[in-house]
Amino acid sequence: MRIDIWSDIVCPWCYVGKRRFEKALARYDNRDDVQIVHRSFQLNPAVPRDRTSSRREMLMHKYRLSPEQVMEMDARMTQTAADEGLDFNLEGTLTGNTFDAHQLVHLGQAHGLQDVVVERLFRAYFTEQRSVFDQASLVDLAVEAGLDRDEAAAALRDNRYADAVNADVDLARRLGATGVPLFVIDGRYGISGAQAPDVFLDALHQSVA
């Protein structure tokens, strides 16, 4: 069984959804037969790759929210993450273009470290408030995830995985995805959103019924 997971590194529900899915997978008897492939998705692809901005100001503008509403939303998100064992630190977080971060995920796949890279990027952004936008920071994170520094730097410098990232985004669009996370089981069953572990587990069982 193969499960394709579309997510964006700056998507809080994607990190929560990843953890909930992992809890379901841990309860699945045939988990050793499951192959997971992380796919790229960009929530803000139009943002220049060399520019960052306040995440809270972006949310205020995008959803027409007041500062108080955004702070309340962040507080709820932080508690939701905590319920899954995740430590979110959202105060003062920046946002930007995640294209290069997704290139690193593909580099990780080439070395059998894709999930490690995804997890490292999520934790860097949501817990440690480290940049997942500039190449110098991304290379450091790649090394911490077990990748070679020179290879990671060259991959970003040369846009080595640009076509792979764009192909993932295009496939998500053709599948009708307008948001993430999106989980697709064997190319047949789609689960949208950070569902409860029981929902994921039921889908795993149904897919082999």
Backbone as numpy.savetxt, mean C-alpha at the origin, in Angstrom:
# Nx Ny Nz CAx CAy CAz Cx Cy Cz
-3.35 -20.97 -5.42 -4.18 -19.78 -5.42 -3.30 -18.53 -5.42
-3.65 -17.57 -6.27 -2.92 -16.31 -6.30 -3.85 -15.17 -5.91
-3.36 -14.30 -5.06 -4.14 -13.14 -4.63 -3.37 -11.88 -5.00
-3.98 -11.07 -5.85 -3.39 -9.79 -6.24 -3.98 -8.70 -5.35
-3.11 -7.90 -4.76 -3.55 -6.85 -3.84 -3.10 -5.49 -4.39
-4.08 -4.67 -4.76 -3.78 -3.31 -5.19 -3.84 -2.39 -3.99
-2.82 -1.56 -3.82 -2.80 -0.62 -2.70 -1.90 0.55 -3.05
-1.99 1.60 -2.23 -1.07 2.72 -2.34 -0.39 2.90 -0.99
0.86 3.26 -1.03 1.68 3.34 0.18 1.15 4.38 1.17
0.46 5.42 0.68 -0.04 6.47 1.57 -1.51 6.27 1.92
-2.04 5.09 1.64 -3.44 4.79 1.92 -3.55 4.09 3.28
-4.11 4.75 4.30 -4.18 4.13 5.62 -5.03 2.86 5.65
-6.11 2.85 4.89 -6.96 1.67 4.85 -6.26 0.49 4.18
-5.29 0.78 3.32 -4.53 -0.29 2.68 -3.66 -1.02 3.71
-3.06 -0.26 4.62 -2.23 -0.87 5.66 -3.11 -1.68 6.62
-4.25 -1.10 6.99 -5.19 -1.82 7.86 -5.71 -3.07 7.15
-6.04 -2.92 5.87 -6.54 -4.07 5.11 -5.51 -5.16 4.97
-4.25 -4.78 4.80 -3.17 -5.77 4.71 -3.10 -6.58 6.01
-3.19 -5.90 7.14 -3.08 -6.60 8.40 -4.30 -7.51 8.64
-5.47 -7.03 8.29 -6.67 -7.85 8.46 -6.64 -9.08 7.55
-6.16 -8.88 6.33 -6.04 -10.03 5.42 -5.04 -11.04 5.96
-3.93 -10.56 6.51 -2.93 -11.46 7.07 -3.50 -12.27 8.24
-4.36 -11.66 9.03 -5.00 -12.38 10.12 -5.89 -13.49 9.58
-6.59 -13.20 8.48 -7.44 -14.22 7.86 -6.58 -15.34 7.28
-5.49 -14.97 6.62 -4.63 -15.95 5.99 -4.00 -16.89 7.04
-3.71 -16.35 8.20 -3.12 -17.17 9.27 -4.08 -18.25 9.74
-5.37 -18.04 9.52 -6.39 -19.02 9.92 -6.80 -19.94 8.77
-6.21 -19.74 7.59 -6.57 -20.52 6.41 -5.68 -21.75 6.31
-6.28 -22.92 6.28 -5.51 -24.17 6.34 -4.53 -24.33 5.18
-4.90 -23.84 4.01 -4.05 -24.01 2.82 -3.22 -22.76 2.52
-2.86 -22.03 3.58 -2.15 -20.77 3.38 -0.80 -20.94 2.68
-0.17 -22.11 2.83 1.13 -22.32 2.19 1.01 -22.40 0.67
-0.20 -22.60 0.17 -0.43 -22.69 -1.27 -0.85 -21.35 -1.87
-0.87 -20.30 -1.04 -1.32 -18.99 -1.50 -0.12 -18.15 -1.92
-0.20 -17.62 -3.13 0.81 -16.68 -3.63 0.22 -15.28 -3.61
0.93 -14.35 -2.99 0.45 -12.97 -2.90 1.30 -12.08 -3.79
0.63 -11.29 -4.62 1.32 -10.34 -5.50 0.78 -8.94 -5.20
1.67 -8.05 -4.80 1.28 -6.67 -4.52 1.31 -5.86 -5.81
0.23 -5.15 -6.07 0.07 -4.35 -7.29 0.03 -2.86 -6.95
0.46 -2.06 -7.90 0.55 -0.61 -7.70 -0.78 0.08 -7.99
-1.06 1.10 -7.18 -2.19 1.99 -7.40 -1.80 3.35 -6.85
-2.19 4.41 -7.53 -1.85 5.75 -7.06 -3.12 6.55 -6.79
-3.25 7.02 -5.57 -4.40 7.84 -5.21 -4.26 9.26 -5.75
-3.03 9.74 -5.89 -2.80 11.11 -6.37 -1.72 11.11 -7.45
-2.01 10.50 -8.61 -0.97 10.38 -9.64 -0.57 11.70 -10.29
-1.43 12.73 -10.18 -1.13 14.00 -10.84 -0.14 14.86 -10.06
0.14 14.49 -8.82 1.08 15.26 -8.01 2.49 15.10 -8.57
3.22 16.19 -8.79 4.60 16.08 -9.29 5.44 15.21 -8.36
6.33 14.42 -8.95 7.11 13.47 -8.18 8.15 14.14 -7.28
8.43 15.42 -7.49 9.43 16.12 -6.68 8.80 17.09 -5.69
7.51 16.90 -5.39 6.82 17.85 -4.53 6.02 17.13 -3.45
6.04 17.66 -2.24 5.22 17.13 -1.16 4.38 18.27 -0.59
3.33 17.90 0.13 2.46 18.90 0.74 1.84 18.30 2.00
1.17 19.12 2.76 0.52 18.67 3.99 -0.60 17.69 3.65
-0.56 16.53 4.30 -1.61 15.54 4.06 -2.95 16.06 4.54
-2.98 16.71 5.69 -4.25 17.21 6.22 -4.83 18.30 5.33
-3.99 19.18 4.81 -4.50 20.21 3.91 -5.03 19.60 2.62
-4.37 18.55 2.14 -4.86 17.85 0.96 -6.24 17.26 1.20
-6.43 16.64 2.38 -7.73 16.05 2.70 -8.81 17.13 2.86
-8.44 18.24 3.45 -9.39 19.34 3.59 -9.87 19.83 2.24
-8.94 19.96 1.31 -9.28 20.45 -0.02 -10.05 19.41 -0.82
-9.62 18.16 -0.75 -10.21 17.09 -1.56 -11.64 16.77 -1.14
-11.88 16.75 0.18 -13.19 16.35 0.69 -13.98 17.51 1.29
-13.43 18.73 1.18 -14.10 19.93 1.69 -14.41 19.79 3.18
-13.37 19.46 3.93 -13.48 19.26 5.37 -12.84 20.41 6.13
-13.31 20.63 7.33 -12.69 21.62 8.20 -11.49 20.99 8.88
-10.59 21.82 9.44 -9.45 21.25 10.17 -9.89 20.32 11.29
-10.99 20.69 11.98 -11.49 19.86 13.08 -11.99 18.52 12.57
-12.64 18.52 11.43 -13.15 17.28 10.85 -12.01 16.34 10.45
-10.95 16.91 9.91 -9.81 16.09 9.51 -9.12 15.51 10.75
-9.00 16.31 11.79 -8.39 15.81 13.02 -9.23 14.68 13.64
-10.55 14.83 13.59 -11.43 13.77 14.10 -11.29 12.51 13.25
-11.19 12.70 11.93 -11.03 11.56 11.03 -9.71 10.84 11.32
-8.65 11.60 11.54 -7.36 11.01 11.87 -7.40 10.26 13.19
-8.13 10.80 14.15 -8.22 10.14 15.46 -8.93 8.80 15.32
-9.99 8.77 14.52 -10.70 7.50 14.30 -9.81 6.51 13.56
-9.06 7.01 12.58 -8.18 6.14 11.80 -7.07 5.57 12.68
-6.53 6.40 13.55 -5.47 5.96 14.46 -5.98 4.86 15.38
-7.21 5.00 15.87 -7.79 3.99 16.75 -8.07 2.70 15.98
-8.57 2.84 14.76 -8.81 1.65 13.93 -7.51 0.89 13.69
-6.44 1.62 13.39 -5.14 1.00 13.18 -4.66 0.32 14.46
-4.84 0.99 15.59 -4.40 0.43 16.87 -5.12 -0.89 17.16
-6.38 -0.97 16.77 -7.14 -2.20 16.98 -6.54 -3.37 16.20
-5.79 -3.06 15.14 -5.13 -4.10 14.34 -3.66 -4.26 14.71
-3.23 -3.58 15.79 -1.84 -3.69 16.22 -0.89 -2.76 15.50
-1.44 -1.73 14.83 -0.61 -0.79 14.08 -0.54 0.55 14.82
0.63 1.17 14.79 0.86 2.43 15.49 0.94 3.55 14.45
-0.14 4.32 14.33 -0.18 5.41 13.36 0.20 6.72 14.05
1.08 7.50 13.40 1.43 8.84 13.83 1.15 9.78 12.66
-0.04 10.37 12.64 -0.49 11.13 11.47 -0.28 12.63 11.59
0.02 13.12 12.77 0.20 14.57 12.97 1.37 15.08 12.14
1.11 16.06 11.27 2.16 16.68 10.48 2.66 15.86 9.30
1.97 14.77 8.96 2.40 13.91 7.87 2.28 14.62 6.52
3.26 14.40 5.67 3.24 14.94 4.31 2.68 13.89 3.35
2.25 14.34 2.19 1.83 13.42 1.15 2.48 13.84 -0.16
2.44 12.96 -1.14 3.07 13.25 -2.42 2.85 12.11 -3.40
3.67 12.08 -4.43 3.55 11.07 -5.47 4.29 9.79 -5.05
3.63 8.66 -5.17 4.19 7.39 -4.69 4.75 6.52 -5.81
4.93 7.09 -6.99 5.38 6.29 -8.13 6.70 5.57 -7.85
7.67 6.29 -7.32 8.98 5.67 -7.05 8.89 4.61 -5.96
8.03 4.83 -4.97 7.84 3.81 -3.93 7.31 2.52 -4.56
6.40 2.66 -5.50 5.87 1.47 -6.18 6.94 0.79 -7.03
7.84 1.57 -7.57 8.94 0.95 -8.33 9.78 0.05 -7.41
9.98 0.50 -6.18 10.73 -0.32 -5.22 10.00 -1.61 -4.89
8.67 -1.55 -4.84 7.89 -2.76 -4.58 8.11 -3.79 -5.68
8.19 -3.31 -6.92 8.46 -4.22 -8.03 9.89 -4.76 -7.98
10.83 -3.93 -7.56 12.20 -4.42 -7.38 12.20 -5.49 -6.29
11.45 -5.27 -5.24 11.35 -6.27 -4.19 10.79 -7.58 -4.71
9.82 -7.51 -5.60 9.25 -8.72 -6.18 10.31 -9.51 -6.94
11.19 -8.81 -7.63 12.23 -9.47 -8.41 13.20 -10.24 -7.52
13.25 -9.87 -6.25 14.17 -10.53 -5.32 13.44 -11.34 -4.24
12.15 -11.58 -4.44 11.40 -12.35 -3.47 11.18 -11.63 -2.15
11.25 -10.31 -2.16 11.12 -9.51 -0.94 9.97 -8.52 -1.03
9.02 -8.79 -1.90 7.98 -7.80 -2.15 7.18 -7.44 -0.91
6.74 -8.44 -0.17 5.94 -8.15 1.02 6.77 -7.42 2.08
8.03 -7.76 2.18 8.92 -7.08 3.14 9.04 -5.60 2.78
9.18 -5.32 1.50 9.31 -3.93 1.04 8.02 -3.16 1.30
6.89 -3.76 0.97 5.60 -3.10 1.20 5.42 -2.78 2.68
5.70 -3.75 3.51 5.55 -3.56 4.96 6.49 -2.46 5.47
7.73 -2.44 4.95 8.69 -1.43 5.39 8.23 -0.03 5.00
7.69 0.10 3.80 7.23 1.41 3.33 6.01 1.89 4.11
5.07 0.99 4.36 3.91 1.36 5.16 4.33 1.85 6.54
5.18 1.08 7.20 5.59 1.43 8.57 6.38 2.74 8.58
7.22 2.92 7.58 7.99 4.16 7.49 7.07 5.37 7.41
6.03 5.24 6.60 5.15 6.39 6.38 4.20 6.63 7.55
3.49 5.59 7.97 2.43 5.78 8.95 2.91 5.79 10.39
4.01 5.12 10.69 4.48 5.04 12.07 5.67 5.95 12.33
6.63 5.95 11.40 7.89 6.66 11.64 7.95 8.05 11.01
6.96 8.39 10.21 6.91 9.68 9.52 8.16 9.94 8.68
8.63 8.89 8.03 9.75 9.04 7.11 9.21 9.23 5.69
9.99 9.87 4.87 9.54 10.15 3.51 9.55 8.88 2.65
8.45 8.68 1.92 8.41 7.61 0.92 8.28 8.24 -0.46
8.79 9.48 -0.58 8.67 10.23 -1.83 10.01 10.55 -2.48
10.99 10.97 -1.69 12.28 11.31 -2.30 13.15 10.07 -2.42
13.96 10.05 -3.47 14.71 8.84 -3.80 15.75 8.49 -2.75
16.37 9.46 -2.12 17.39 9.16 -1.11 16.78 8.40 0.07
15.62 8.86 0.53 14.94 8.17 1.63 14.48 6.79 1.20
13.96 6.69 -0.01 13.48 5.40 -0.50 14.61 4.39 -0.61
15.77 4.82 -1.03 16.91 3.90 -1.13 17.30 3.39 0.26
17.30 4.28 1.25 17.60 3.84 2.62 16.59 2.78 3.07
15.32 3.01 2.79 14.28 2.06 3.19 14.43 0.75 2.43
14.83 0.83 1.17 15.05 -0.39 0.39 16.14 -1.25 1.02
17.21 -0.60 1.45 18.31 -1.32 2.11 17.82 -1.97 3.40
17.03 -1.24 4.17 16.50 -1.78 5.42 15.58 -2.97 5.17
14.99 -3.03 3.96 14.12 -4.15 3.61 14.90 -5.32 3.01
16.22 -5.14 2.85 17.05 -6.24 2.36 17.50 -6.13 0.93
17.22 -5.01 0.27 17.63 -4.82 -1.12 19.02 -4.17 -1.18
19.65 -4.32 -2.32 20.98 -3.74 -2.52 20.86 -2.24 -2.78
21.69 -1.46 -2.10 21.61 -0.01 -2.22 21.85 0.47 -3.65
22.91 0.01 -4.28 23.23 0.48 -5.62 22.16 0.08 -6.63
21.64 -1.13 -6.48 20.59 -1.58 -7.40 19.31 -0.78 -7.22
18.96 -0.51 -5.97 17.76 0.28 -5.70 17.90 1.69 -6.25
19.06 2.30 -6.04 19.30 3.65 -6.55 19.23 3.69 -8.07
19.82 2.68 -8.72 19.81 2.63 -10.17 18.40 2.40 -10.71
17.64 1.55 -10.02 16.28 1.27 -10.47 15.42 2.53 -10.45
15.58 3.33 -9.42 14.82 4.58 -9.34 15.33 5.61 -10.32
16.64 5.71 -10.42 17.24 6.70 -11.32 16.85 6.43 -12.77
16.80 5.16 -13.15 16.52 4.79 -14.53 15.05 4.49 -14.79
14.21 4.67 -13.77 12.79 4.32 -13.92 12.62 2.90 -14.45
13.37 1.99 -13.88 13.45 0.62 -14.40 12.10 -0.10 -14.34
11.29 0.23 -13.35 10.01 -0.48 -13.19 8.81 0.42 -13.50
9.05 1.48 -14.24 7.95 2.40 -14.58 6.86 1.70 -15.37
7.24 0.88 -16.34 6.24 0.17 -17.15 5.42 -0.79 -16.29
6.07 -1.43 -15.33 5.37 -2.38 -14.45 4.36 -1.64 -13.57
4.75 -0.49 -13.04 3.82 0.30 -12.22 2.63 0.74 -13.06
2.91 1.27 -14.24 1.83 1.74 -15.12 0.91 0.60 -15.53
1.47 -0.58 -15.75 0.66 -1.74 -16.13 -0.29 -2.13 -15.00
0.19 -2.07 -13.76 -0.67 -2.37 -12.62 -1.82 -1.38 -12.52
-1.50 -0.11 -12.66 -2.51 0.94 -12.57 -3.54 0.78 -13.69
-3.06 0.47 -14.89 -3.97 0.28 -16.02 -4.88 -0.93 -15.81
-4.33 -2.01 -15.27 -5.14 -3.20 -15.02 -6.21 -2.91 -13.98
-5.86 -2.18 -12.94 -6.84 -1.80 -11.92 -7.97 -0.99 -12.54
-7.60 -0.09 -13.44 -8.61 0.73 -14.11 -9.54 -0.13 -14.95
-8.96 -1.10 -15.66 -9.78 -1.98 -16.50 -10.68 -2.90 -15.66
-10.25 -3.18 -14.44 -11.08 -3.97 -13.53 -12.19 -3.12 -12.89
-12.14 -1.83 -13.13 -13.16 -0.94 -12.59 -12.84 -0.40 -11.21
-11.60 -0.55 -10.76 -11.23 -0.09 -9.42 -11.15 1.44 -9.39
-11.80 2.03 -8.42 -11.73 3.48 -8.22 -11.05 3.82 -6.90
-10.76 2.81 -6.10 -10.08 3.01 -4.83 -9.41 1.73 -4.38
-8.67 1.84 -3.30 -7.94 0.70 -2.76 -8.12 0.68 -1.24
-7.90 -0.49 -0.62 -7.30 -1.71 -1.19 -8.31 -2.52 -2.00
-7.76 -3.28 -2.94 -8.56 -4.21 -3.74 -7.83 -5.55 -3.74
-8.56 -6.60 -3.38 -8.01 -7.95 -3.34 -8.71 -8.78 -4.41
-7.94 -9.40 -5.29 -8.52 -10.23 -6.35 -7.96 -11.64 -6.23
-8.85 -12.62 -6.04 -8.46 -14.01 -5.85 -8.54 -14.76 -7.16
-7.39 -15.25 -7.62 -7.31 -16.03 -8.86 -7.95 -15.33 -10.04
-7.91 -14.02 -10.06 -8.45 -13.27 -11.17 -9.95 -13.35 -11.32
-10.63 -13.90 -10.29 -12.08 -14.12 -10.43 -12.90 -13.42 -9.36
-12.42 -13.46 -8.12 -13.19 -12.92 -7.01 -12.55 -11.64 -6.49
-13.31 -10.56 -6.48 -12.79 -9.29 -6.01 -13.36 -8.91 -4.66
-12.51 -8.42 -3.77 -12.93 -7.92 -2.46 -12.40 -6.50 -2.33
-13.30 -5.56 -2.18 -12.90 -4.16 -2.10 -12.94 -3.67 -0.66
-11.91 -2.95 -0.27 -11.88 -2.35 1.05 -11.19 -3.20 2.10
-10.97 -2.58 3.27 -10.30 -3.26 4.38 -11.34 -4.03 5.19
-11.78 -5.14 4.64 -12.84 -5.93 5.26 -12.34 -6.63 6.53
-13.29 -7.12 7.30 -12.95 -7.87 8.51 -12.28 -9.19 8.13
-11.41 -9.73 8.98 -10.74 -10.99 8.67 -11.71 -12.11 8.28
-12.86 -12.18 8.94 -13.83 -13.23 8.61 -14.31 -13.14 7.17
-14.44 -11.92 6.65 -14.87 -11.74 5.26 -13.80 -12.29 4.32
-12.54 -11.98 4.60 -11.45 -12.50 3.77 -11.40 -14.02 3.87
-11.55 -14.56 5.06 -11.47 -16.01 5.24 -12.59 -16.71 4.49
-13.79 -16.17 4.54 -14.91 -16.75 3.80 -14.63 -16.74 2.31
-14.05 -15.66 1.83 -13.74 -15.57 0.40 -12.69 -16.59 0.00
-11.72 -16.82 0.84 -10.69 -17.84 0.56 -11.32 -19.22 0.46
-12.23 -19.51 1.38 -12.89 -20.83 1.36 -13.80 -20.98 0.14
-14.53 -19.92 -0.18 -15.47 -19.98 -1.31 -14.74 -20.12 -2.64
-13.54 -19.56 -2.72 -12.82 -19.58 -3.99 -12.37 -20.99 -4.38
-12.32 -21.90 -3.41 -11.90 -23.29 -3.71 -13.05 -24.26 -3.55
-14.24 -23.73 -3.28 -15.42 -24.60 -3.09 -15.86 -25.18 -4.42
